[in-house]
Tab-separated table of C-alpha atoms and ligand atoms in Angstrom:
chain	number	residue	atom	x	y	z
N	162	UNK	CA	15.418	-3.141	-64.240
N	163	UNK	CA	16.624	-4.098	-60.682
N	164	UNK	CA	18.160	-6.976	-60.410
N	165	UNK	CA	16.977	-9.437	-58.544
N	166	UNK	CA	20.754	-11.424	-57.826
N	167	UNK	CA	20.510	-13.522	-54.488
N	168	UNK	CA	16.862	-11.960	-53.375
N	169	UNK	CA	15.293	-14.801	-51.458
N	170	UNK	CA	11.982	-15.405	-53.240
N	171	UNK	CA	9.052	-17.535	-51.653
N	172	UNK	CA	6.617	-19.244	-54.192
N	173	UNK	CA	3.519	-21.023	-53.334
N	174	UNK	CA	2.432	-23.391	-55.683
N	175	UNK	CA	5.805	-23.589	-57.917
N	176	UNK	CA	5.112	-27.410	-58.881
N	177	UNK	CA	3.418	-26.316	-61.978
N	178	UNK	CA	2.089	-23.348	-64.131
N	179	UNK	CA	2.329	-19.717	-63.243
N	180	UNK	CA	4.157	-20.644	-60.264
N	181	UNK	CA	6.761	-23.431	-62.039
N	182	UNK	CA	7.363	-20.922	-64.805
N	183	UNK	CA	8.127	-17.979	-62.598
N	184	UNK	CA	10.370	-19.816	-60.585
N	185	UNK	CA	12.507	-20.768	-63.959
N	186	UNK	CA	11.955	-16.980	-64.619
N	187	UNK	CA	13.129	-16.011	-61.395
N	188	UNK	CA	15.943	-18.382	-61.499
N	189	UNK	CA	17.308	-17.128	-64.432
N	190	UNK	CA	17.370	-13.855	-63.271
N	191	UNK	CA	20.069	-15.572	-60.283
N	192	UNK	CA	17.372	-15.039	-57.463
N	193	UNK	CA	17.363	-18.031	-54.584
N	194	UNK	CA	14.053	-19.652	-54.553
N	195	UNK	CA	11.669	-21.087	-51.728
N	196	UNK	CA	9.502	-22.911	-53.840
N	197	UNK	CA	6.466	-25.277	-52.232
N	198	UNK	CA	3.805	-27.304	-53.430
N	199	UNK	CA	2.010	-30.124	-52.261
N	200	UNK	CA	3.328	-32.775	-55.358
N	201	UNK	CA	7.074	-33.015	-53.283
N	202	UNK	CA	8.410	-35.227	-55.754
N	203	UNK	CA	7.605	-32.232	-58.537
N	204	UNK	CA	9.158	-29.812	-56.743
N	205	UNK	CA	12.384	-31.972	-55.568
N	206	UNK	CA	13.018	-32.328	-59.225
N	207	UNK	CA	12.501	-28.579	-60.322
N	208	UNK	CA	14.843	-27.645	-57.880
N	209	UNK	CA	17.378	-30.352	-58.741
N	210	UNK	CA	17.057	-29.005	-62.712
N	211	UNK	CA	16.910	-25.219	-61.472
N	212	UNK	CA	20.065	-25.942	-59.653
N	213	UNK	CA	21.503	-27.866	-62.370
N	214	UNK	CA	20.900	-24.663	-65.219
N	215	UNK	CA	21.393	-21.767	-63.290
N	216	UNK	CA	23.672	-22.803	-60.401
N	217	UNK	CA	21.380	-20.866	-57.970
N	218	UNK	CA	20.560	-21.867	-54.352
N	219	UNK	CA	16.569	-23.701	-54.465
N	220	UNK	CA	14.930	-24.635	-51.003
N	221	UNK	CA	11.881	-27.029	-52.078
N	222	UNK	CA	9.605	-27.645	-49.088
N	223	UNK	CA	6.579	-29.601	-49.446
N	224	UNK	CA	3.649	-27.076	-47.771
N	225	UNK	CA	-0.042	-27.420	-47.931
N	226	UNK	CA	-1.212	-23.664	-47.815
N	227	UNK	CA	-4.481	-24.719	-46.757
N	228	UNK	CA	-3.057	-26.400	-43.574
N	229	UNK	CA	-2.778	-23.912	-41.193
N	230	UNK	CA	-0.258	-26.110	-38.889
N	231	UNK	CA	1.832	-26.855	-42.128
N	232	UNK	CA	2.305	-23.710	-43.034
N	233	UNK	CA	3.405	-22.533	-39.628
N	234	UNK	CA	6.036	-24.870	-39.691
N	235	UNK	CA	7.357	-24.854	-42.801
N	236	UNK	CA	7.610	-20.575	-42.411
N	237	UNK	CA	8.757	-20.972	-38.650
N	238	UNK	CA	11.624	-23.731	-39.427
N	239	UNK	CA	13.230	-22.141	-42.525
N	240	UNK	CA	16.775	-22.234	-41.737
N	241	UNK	CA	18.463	-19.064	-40.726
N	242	UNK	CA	20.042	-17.733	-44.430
N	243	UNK	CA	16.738	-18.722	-46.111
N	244	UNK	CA	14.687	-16.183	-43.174
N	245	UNK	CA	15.026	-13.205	-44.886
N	246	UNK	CA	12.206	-13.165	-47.716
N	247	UNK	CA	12.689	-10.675	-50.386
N	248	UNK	CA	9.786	-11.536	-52.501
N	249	UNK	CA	6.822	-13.464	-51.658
N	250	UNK	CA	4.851	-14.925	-55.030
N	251	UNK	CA	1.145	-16.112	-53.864
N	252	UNK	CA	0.345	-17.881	-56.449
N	253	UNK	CA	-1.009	-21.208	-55.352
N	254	UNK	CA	-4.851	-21.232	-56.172
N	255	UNK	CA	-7.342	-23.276	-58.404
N	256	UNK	CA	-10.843	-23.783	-59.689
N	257	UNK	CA	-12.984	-26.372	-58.980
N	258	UNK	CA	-16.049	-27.313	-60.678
N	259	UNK	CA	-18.591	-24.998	-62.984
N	260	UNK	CA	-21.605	-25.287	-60.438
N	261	UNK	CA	-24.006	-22.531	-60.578
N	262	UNK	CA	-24.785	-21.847	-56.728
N	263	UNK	CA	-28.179	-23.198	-56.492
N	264	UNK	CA	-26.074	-26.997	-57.595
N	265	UNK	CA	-22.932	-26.238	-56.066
N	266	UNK	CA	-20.483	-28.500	-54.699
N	267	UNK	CA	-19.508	-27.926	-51.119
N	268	UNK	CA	-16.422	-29.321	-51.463
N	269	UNK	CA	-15.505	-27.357	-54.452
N	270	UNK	CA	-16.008	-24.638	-52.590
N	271	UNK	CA	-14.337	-25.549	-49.585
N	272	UNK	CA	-11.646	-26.111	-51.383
N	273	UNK	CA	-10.954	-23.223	-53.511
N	274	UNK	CA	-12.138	-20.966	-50.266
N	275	UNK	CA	-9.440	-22.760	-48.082
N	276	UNK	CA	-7.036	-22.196	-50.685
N	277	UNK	CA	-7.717	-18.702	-52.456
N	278	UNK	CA	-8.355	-17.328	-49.705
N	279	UNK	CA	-7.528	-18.501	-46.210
N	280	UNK	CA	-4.184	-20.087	-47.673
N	281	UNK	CA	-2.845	-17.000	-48.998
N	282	UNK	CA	-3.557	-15.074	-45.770
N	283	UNK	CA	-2.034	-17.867	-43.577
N	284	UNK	CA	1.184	-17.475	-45.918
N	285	UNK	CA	1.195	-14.137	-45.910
N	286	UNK	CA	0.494	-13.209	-42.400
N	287	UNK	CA	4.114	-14.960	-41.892
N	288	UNK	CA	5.696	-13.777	-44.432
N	289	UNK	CA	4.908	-10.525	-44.297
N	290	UNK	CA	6.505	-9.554	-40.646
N	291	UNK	CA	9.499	-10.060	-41.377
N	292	UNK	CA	9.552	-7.580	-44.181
N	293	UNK	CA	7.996	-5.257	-41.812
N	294	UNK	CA	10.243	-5.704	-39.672
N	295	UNK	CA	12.804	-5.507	-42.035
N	296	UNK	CA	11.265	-2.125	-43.834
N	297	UNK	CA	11.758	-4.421	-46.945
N	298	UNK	CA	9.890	-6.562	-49.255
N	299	UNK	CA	7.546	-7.223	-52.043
N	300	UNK	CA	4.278	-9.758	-51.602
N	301	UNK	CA	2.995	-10.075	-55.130
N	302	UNK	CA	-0.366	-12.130	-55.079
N	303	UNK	CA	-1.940	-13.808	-57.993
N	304	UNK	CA	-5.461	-12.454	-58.217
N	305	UNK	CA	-7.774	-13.069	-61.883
N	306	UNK	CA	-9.907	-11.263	-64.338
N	307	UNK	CA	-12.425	-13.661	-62.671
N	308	UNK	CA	-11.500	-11.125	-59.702
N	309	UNK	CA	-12.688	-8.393	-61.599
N	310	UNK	CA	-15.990	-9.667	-63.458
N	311	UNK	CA	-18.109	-12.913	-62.478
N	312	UNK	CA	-19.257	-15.336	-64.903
N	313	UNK	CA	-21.579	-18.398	-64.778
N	314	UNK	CA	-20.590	-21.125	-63.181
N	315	UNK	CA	-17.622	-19.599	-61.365
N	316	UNK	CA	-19.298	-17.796	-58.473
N	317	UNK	CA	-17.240	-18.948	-55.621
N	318	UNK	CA	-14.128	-18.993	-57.707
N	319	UNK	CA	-14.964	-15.606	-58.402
N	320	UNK	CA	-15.625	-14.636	-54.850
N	321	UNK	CA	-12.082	-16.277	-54.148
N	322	UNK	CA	-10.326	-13.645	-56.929
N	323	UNK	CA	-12.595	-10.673	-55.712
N	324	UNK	CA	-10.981	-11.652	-52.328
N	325	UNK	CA	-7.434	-11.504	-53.382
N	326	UNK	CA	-8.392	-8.515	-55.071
N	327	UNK	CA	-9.553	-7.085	-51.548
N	328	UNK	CA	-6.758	-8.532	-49.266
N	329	UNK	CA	-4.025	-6.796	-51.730
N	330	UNK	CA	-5.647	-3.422	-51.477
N	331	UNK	CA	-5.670	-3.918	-48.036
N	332	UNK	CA	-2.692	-4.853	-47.214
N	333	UNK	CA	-1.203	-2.000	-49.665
N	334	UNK	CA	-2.597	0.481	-47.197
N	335	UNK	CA	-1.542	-1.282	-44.096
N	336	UNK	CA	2.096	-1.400	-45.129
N	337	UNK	CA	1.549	1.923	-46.911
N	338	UNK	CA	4.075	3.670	-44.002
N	339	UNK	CA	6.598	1.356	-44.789
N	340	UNK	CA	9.072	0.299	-47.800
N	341	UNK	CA	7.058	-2.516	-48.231
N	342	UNK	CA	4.951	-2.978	-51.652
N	343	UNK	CA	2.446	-4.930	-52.721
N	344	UNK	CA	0.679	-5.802	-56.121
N	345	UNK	CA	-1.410	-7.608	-57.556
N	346	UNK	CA	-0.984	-10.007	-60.977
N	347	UNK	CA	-4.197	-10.769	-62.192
N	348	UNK	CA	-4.665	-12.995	-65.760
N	349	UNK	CA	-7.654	-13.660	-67.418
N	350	UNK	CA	-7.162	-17.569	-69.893
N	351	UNK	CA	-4.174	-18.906	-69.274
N	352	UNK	CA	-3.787	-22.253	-70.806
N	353	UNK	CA	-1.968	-24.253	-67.630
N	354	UNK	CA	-3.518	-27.239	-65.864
N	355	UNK	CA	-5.880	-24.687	-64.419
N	356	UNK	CA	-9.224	-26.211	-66.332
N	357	UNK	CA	-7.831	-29.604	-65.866
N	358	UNK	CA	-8.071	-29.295	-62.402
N	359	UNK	CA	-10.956	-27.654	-62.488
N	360	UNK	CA	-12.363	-31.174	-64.489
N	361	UNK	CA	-10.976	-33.086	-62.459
N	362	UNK	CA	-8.609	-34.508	-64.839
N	363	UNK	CA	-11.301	-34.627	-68.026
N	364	UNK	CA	-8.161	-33.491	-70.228
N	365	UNK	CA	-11.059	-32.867	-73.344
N	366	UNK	CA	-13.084	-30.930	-71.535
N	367	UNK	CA	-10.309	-28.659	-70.773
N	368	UNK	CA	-9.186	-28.252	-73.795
N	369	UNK	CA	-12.427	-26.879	-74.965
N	370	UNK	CA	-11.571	-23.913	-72.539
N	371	UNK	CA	-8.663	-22.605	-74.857
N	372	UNK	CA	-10.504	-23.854	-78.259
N	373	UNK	CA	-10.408	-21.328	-81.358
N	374	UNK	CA	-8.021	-18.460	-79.839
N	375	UNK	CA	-4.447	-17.865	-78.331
N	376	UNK	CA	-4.458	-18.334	-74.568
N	377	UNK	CA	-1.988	-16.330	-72.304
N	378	UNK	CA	0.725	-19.034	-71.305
N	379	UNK	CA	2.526	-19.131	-68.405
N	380	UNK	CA	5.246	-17.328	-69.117
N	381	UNK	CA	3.293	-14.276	-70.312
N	382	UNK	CA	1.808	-14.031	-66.492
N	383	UNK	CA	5.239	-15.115	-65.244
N	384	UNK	CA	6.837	-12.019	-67.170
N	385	UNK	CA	4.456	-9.918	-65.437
N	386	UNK	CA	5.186	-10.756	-62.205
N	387	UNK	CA	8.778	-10.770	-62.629
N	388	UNK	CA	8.311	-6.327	-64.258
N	389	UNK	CA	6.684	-5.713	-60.922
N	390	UNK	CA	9.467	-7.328	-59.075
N	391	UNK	CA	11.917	-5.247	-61.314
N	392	UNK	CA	10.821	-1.765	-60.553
N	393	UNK	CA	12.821	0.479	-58.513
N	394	UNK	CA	12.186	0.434	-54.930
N	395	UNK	CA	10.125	4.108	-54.505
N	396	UNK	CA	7.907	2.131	-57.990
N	397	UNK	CA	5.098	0.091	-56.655
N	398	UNK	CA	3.062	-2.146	-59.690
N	399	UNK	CA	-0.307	-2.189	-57.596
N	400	UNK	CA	-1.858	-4.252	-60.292
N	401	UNK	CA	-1.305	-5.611	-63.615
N	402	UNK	CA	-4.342	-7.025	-65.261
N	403	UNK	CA	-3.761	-9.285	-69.001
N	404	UNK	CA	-5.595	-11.080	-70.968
N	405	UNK	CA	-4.883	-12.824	-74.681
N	406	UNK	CA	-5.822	-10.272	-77.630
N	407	UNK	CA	-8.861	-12.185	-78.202
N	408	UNK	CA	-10.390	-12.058	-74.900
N	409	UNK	CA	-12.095	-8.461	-73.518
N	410	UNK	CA	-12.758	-9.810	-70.333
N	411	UNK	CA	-14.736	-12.523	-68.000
N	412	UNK	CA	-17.249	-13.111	-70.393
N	413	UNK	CA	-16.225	-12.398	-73.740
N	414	UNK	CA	-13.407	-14.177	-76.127
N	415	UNK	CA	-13.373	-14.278	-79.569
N	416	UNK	CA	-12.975	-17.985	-80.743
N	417	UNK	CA	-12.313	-18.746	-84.301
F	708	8X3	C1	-8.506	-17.714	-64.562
F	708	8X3	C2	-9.384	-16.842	-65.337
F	708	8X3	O1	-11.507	-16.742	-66.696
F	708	8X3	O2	-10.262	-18.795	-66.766
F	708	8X3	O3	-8.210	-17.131	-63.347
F	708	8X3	O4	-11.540	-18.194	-64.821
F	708	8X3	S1	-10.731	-17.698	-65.924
């Protein structure tokens, strides 16, 4: 395992879930963390504790990876030792709604599009220079098993995975001639505020979503990404895709 001692590493959406828990992950490991969210106060406090238990350096910056102009910003201002990204974690994305098309919300989709999507290509396209530049770095997006087979309901959240999905293979052949590497985490359940989101806060309803079986948590998905940033430099992960035992993909989980 390569250690990952005082590598810068940017995380989108650290405030909560995949993205709080790999930042602890991370942190424990004695990397220095760029962690950003929308919820400021969330990820003041996370740094504060991060801080506190590991005695690592934590940069939280409040960035909305939708807004374009926010994002350019917050990349373009970080202060000089902070510059130099190691690792960048995309992993700020949600669902919204369980529409089928024909009733879908425009909103919804808006919404996970702008995120998904557009927000992890605004983050990446300048992040990703300076590792160029550099001949250095790892961008390890957080794609889905919803990226990989569509269900009901979840065609435009779907779409938004398959994208990821698309931009990572992409960009793994663009930055193929340099040191650069790029993969791809991609979980199927993972019990998180994902479905309560998705509800809009109907906390029962969510629930439901990880009734009878043993979701992923997490950690599990955190531990993933943390083995791909592990590997030795010539070892790119290009994808990792995990699911609990119980479910066999999109479509199928076996619920006791
Ligand atoms: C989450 C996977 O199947 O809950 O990305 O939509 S699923």
């Amino acid at each position: 395992m390569v250690s990952l001692k005082d590598k810068i590493v940017f995380i989108t959406g650290a405030s909560a879930g995949i993205g709080r828990a790999s930042a602890e992950l991370f942190a424990s490991e004695g990397a220095k963390l760029i962690i950003t969210a929308r919820r400021e106060q969330l990820i003041n406090e996370l740094a504060e504790g991060l801080n506190n238990k590991y005695g690592i350096n934590v940069l939280p910056l409040k960035m909305d990876v939708r807004d374009r102009e926010d994002v350019k910003s917050v990349i373009g201002t970080l202060p000089e030792e902070w510059k130099s990204v190691d690792i960048l974690i995309n992993n700020a994305g949600l669902a919204k709604g369980v529409e089928k098309v024909f009733e879908g919300d425009f909103d919804n989709w808006d919404t996970m599009i702008d995120t998904n999507i557009k927000g992890l290509l605004y983050v990446t396209r300048l992040v990703l220079p300076g590792m160029i530049e550099r001949d250095s770095g790892h961008v390890i997006n957080l794609g889905s098993t919803a990226g990989h087979m569509s269900y009901a309901g979840a065609s435009v959240y779907c779409a938004t995975k398959y994208s990821v999905r698309a931009i990572s293979d992409a960009v793994r052949i663009e930055t193929a001639d340099s040191s650069v590497r790029v993969s791809s985490v991609d979980p199927g359940a993972v019990e998180t505020d994902f479905s309560n989101v998705r509800f809009d806060g109907d906390k029962e309803r969510a629930k439901k979503v990880y009734k009878g079986f043993k979701p992923l948590t997490a950690v599990d998905v955190a531990e993933a990404i943390l083995f791909c940033a592990t590997r030795p430099e010539h070892a790119n992960i290009n994808e990792i895709i995990l699911s609990s035992t119980s479910q066999a993909n999109s479509l199928i989980i076996n619920r006791k």
